[in-house]
Every structure is written in structure tokens, then in C-alpha cells.
Tab-separated table of N, CA and C in Angstrom:
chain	number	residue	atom	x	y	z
A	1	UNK	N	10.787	-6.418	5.982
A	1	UNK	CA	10.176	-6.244	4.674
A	1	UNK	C	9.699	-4.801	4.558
A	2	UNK	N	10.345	-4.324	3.861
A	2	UNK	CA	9.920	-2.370	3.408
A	2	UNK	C	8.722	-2.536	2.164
A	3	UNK	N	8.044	-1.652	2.182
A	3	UNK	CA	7.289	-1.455	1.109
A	3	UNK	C	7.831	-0.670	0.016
A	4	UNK	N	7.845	-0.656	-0.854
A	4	UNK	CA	8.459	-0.512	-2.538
A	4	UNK	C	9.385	-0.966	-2.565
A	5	UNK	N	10.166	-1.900	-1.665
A	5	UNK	CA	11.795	-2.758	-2.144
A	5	UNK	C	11.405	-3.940	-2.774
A	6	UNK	N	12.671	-4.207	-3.223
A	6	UNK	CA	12.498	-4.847	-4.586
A	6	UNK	C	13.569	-6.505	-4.429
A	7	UNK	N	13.216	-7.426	-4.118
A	7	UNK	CA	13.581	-8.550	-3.937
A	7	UNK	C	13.476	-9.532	-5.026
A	8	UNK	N	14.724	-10.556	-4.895
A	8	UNK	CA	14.875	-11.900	-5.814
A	8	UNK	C	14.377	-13.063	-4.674
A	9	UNK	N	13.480	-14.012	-5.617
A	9	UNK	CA	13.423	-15.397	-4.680
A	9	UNK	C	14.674	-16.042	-4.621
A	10	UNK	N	14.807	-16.281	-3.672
A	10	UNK	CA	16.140	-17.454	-3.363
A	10	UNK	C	15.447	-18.906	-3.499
A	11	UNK	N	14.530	-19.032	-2.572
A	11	UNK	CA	13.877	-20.558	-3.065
A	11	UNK	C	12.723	-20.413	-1.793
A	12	UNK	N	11.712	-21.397	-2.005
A	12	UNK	CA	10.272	-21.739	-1.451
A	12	UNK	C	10.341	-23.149	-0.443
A	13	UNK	N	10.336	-22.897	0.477
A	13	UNK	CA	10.041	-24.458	1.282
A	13	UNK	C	9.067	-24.299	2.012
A	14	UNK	N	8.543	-25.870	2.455
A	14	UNK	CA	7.569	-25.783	2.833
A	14	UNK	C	7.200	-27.402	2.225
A	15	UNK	N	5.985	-27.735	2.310
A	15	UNK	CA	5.344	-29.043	1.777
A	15	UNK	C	5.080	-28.654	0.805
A	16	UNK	N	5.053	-30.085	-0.338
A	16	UNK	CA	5.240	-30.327	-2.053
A	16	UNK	C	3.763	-28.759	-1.991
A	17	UNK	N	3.006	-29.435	-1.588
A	17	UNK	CA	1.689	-28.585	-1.882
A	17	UNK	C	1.649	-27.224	-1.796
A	18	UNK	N	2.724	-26.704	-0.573
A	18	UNK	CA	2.983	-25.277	-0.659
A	18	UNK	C	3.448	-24.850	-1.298
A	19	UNK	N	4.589	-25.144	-1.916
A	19	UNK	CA	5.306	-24.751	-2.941
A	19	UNK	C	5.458	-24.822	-4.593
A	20	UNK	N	4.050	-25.761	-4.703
A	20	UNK	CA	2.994	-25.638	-5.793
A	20	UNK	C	2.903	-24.631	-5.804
A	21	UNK	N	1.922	-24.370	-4.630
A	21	UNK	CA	0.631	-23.580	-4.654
A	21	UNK	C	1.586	-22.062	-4.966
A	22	UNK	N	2.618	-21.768	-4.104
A	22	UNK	CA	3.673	-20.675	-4.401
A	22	UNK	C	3.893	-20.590	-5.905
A	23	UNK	N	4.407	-21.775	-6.273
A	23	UNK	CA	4.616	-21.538	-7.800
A	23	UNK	C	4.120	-20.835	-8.676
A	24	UNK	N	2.831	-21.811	-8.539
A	24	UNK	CA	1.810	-21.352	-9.364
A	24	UNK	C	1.509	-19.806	-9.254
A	25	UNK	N	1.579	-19.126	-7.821
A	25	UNK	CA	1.742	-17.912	-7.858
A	25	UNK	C	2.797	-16.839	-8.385
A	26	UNK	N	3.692	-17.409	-8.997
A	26	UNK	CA	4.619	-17.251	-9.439
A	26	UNK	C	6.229	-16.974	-8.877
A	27	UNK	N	5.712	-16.992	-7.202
A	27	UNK	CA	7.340	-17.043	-6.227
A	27	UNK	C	8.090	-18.239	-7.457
A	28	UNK	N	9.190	-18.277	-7.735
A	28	UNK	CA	9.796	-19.397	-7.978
A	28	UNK	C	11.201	-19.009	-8.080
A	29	UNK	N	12.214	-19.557	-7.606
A	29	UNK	CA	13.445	-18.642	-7.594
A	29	UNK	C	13.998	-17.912	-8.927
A	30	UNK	N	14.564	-16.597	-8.674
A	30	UNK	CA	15.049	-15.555	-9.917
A	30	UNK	C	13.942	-15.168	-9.830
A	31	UNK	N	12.528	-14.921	-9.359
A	31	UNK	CA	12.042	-14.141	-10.050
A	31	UNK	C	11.844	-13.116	-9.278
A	32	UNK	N	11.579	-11.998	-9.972
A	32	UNK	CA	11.706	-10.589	-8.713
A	32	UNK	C	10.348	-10.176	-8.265
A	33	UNK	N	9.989	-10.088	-7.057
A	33	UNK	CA	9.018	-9.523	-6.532
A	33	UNK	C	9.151	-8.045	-5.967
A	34	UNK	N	8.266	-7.382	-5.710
A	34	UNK	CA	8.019	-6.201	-5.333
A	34	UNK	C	6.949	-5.975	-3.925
A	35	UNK	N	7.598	-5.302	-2.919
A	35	UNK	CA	6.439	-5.481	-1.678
A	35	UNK	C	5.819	-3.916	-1.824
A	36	UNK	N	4.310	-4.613	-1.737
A	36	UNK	CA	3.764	-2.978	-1.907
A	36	UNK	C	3.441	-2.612	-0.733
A	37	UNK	N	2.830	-3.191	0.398
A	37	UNK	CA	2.894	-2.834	1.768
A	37	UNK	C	2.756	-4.450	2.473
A	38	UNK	N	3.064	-4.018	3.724
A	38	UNK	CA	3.044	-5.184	4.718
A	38	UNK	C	2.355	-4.443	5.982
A	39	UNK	N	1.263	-5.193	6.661
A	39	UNK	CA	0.650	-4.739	7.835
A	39	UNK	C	-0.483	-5.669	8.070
A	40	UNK	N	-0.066	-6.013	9.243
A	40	UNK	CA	-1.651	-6.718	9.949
A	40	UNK	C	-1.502	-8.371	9.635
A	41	UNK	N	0.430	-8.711	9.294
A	41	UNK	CA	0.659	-10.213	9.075
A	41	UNK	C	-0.004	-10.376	7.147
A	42	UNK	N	-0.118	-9.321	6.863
A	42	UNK	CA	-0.653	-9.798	5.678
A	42	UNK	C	0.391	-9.148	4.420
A	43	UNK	N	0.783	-9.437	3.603
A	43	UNK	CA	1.761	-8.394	2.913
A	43	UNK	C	1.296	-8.835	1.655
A	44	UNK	N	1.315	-7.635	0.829
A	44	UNK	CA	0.983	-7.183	-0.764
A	44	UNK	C	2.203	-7.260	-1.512
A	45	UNK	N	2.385	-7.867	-2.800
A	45	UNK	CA	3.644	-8.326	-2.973
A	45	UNK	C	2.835	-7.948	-4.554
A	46	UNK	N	3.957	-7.667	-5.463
A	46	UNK	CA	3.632	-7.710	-7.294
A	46	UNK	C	4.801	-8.801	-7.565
A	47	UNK	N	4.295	-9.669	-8.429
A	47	UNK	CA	4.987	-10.428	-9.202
A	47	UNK	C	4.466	-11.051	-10.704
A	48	UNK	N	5.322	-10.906	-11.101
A	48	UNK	CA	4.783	-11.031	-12.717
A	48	UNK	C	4.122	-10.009	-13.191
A	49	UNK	N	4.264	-8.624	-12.980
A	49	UNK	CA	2.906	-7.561	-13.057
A	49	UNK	C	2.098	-8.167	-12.427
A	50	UNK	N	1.652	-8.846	-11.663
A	50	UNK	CA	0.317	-9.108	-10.424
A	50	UNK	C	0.433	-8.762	-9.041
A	51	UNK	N	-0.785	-8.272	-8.641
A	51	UNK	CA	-0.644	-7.630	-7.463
A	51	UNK	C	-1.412	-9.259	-6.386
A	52	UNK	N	-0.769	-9.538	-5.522
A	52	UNK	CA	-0.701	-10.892	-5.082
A	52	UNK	C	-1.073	-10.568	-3.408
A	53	UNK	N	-1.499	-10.705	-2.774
A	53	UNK	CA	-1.683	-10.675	-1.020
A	53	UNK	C	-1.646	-11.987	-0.246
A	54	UNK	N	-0.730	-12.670	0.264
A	54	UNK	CA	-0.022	-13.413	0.866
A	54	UNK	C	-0.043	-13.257	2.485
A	55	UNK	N	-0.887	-14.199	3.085
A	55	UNK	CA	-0.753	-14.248	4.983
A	55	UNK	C	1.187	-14.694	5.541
A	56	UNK	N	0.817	-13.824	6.348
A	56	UNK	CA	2.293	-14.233	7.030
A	56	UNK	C	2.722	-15.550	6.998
A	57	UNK	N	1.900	-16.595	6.934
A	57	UNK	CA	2.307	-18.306	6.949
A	57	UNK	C	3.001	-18.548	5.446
A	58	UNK	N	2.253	-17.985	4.506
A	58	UNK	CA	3.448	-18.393	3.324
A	58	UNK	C	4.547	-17.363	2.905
A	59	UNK	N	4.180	-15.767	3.723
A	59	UNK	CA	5.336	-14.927	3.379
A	59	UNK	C	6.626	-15.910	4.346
A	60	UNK	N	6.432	-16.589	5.404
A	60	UNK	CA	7.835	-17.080	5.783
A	60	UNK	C	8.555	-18.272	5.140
A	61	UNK	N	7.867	-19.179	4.081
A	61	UNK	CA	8.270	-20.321	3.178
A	61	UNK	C	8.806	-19.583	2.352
A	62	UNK	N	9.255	-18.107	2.178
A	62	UNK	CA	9.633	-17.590	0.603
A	62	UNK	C	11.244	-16.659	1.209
A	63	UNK	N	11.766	-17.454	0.844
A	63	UNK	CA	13.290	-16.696	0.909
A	63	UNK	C	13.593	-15.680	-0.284
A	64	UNK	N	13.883	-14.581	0.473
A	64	UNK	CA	14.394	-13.909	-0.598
A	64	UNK	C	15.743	-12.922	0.416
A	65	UNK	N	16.112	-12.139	-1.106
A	65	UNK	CA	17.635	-11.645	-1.231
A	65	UNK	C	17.330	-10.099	-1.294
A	66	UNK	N	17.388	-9.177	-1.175
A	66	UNK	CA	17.705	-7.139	-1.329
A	66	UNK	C	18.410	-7.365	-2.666
């Protein structure tokens, strides 16, 4: 994961509840995220215009594509 690259969700797994909870954050596949930095297991991600900070446990439920 680079910081300023620019990724599509492929899809979210995980339990019903995680992938709510993802949703609701707006991961949901097609939509494009942006990583603003990653360090310390924790990574800064924009989606939807929102700046979002995500622990390594749900950055690995989120597939994405370059």
C-alpha cells in the first residue's frame, strides 16, 4: 500500500457486521479510495471526500485493485 495511490474496491469480507460497518464507511465495491499514508498498522485512506483511519484488522477485509 503506497501513499497517494489510488485504488478500486473489489469487495469486503469478513462477518455480516464487518462489512456493514465497512459499508457504512463507504468501502463498497467500485468505489475509489485514496491512501494518504500507512504506518504503525494503521492506514489513512479518503473515500467519498472523507479522510477515514482504518487498523490493519479491517485494512485486510478490503480487497482492492491499482
Amino acid at each position: 500500500t503506497e501513499a497517494n495511490a489510488e485504488y478500486v474496491v473489489e469487495k469486503v469480507s469478513g462477518k455480516d457486521e464487518t462489512k456493514k460497518h465497512l459499508a457504512d464507511l463507504g468501502f463498497v465495491a467500485g468505489e475509489k479510495v485514496k491512501v494518504t499514508s500507512a504506518r504503525n498498522g494503521n492506514i489513512i485512506v479518503t473515500v467519498k471526500g472523507v479522510k477515514i483511519a482504518i487498523g490493519d484488522d479491517l485494512a485486510k477485509r478490503i480487497t482492492v485493485r491499482g
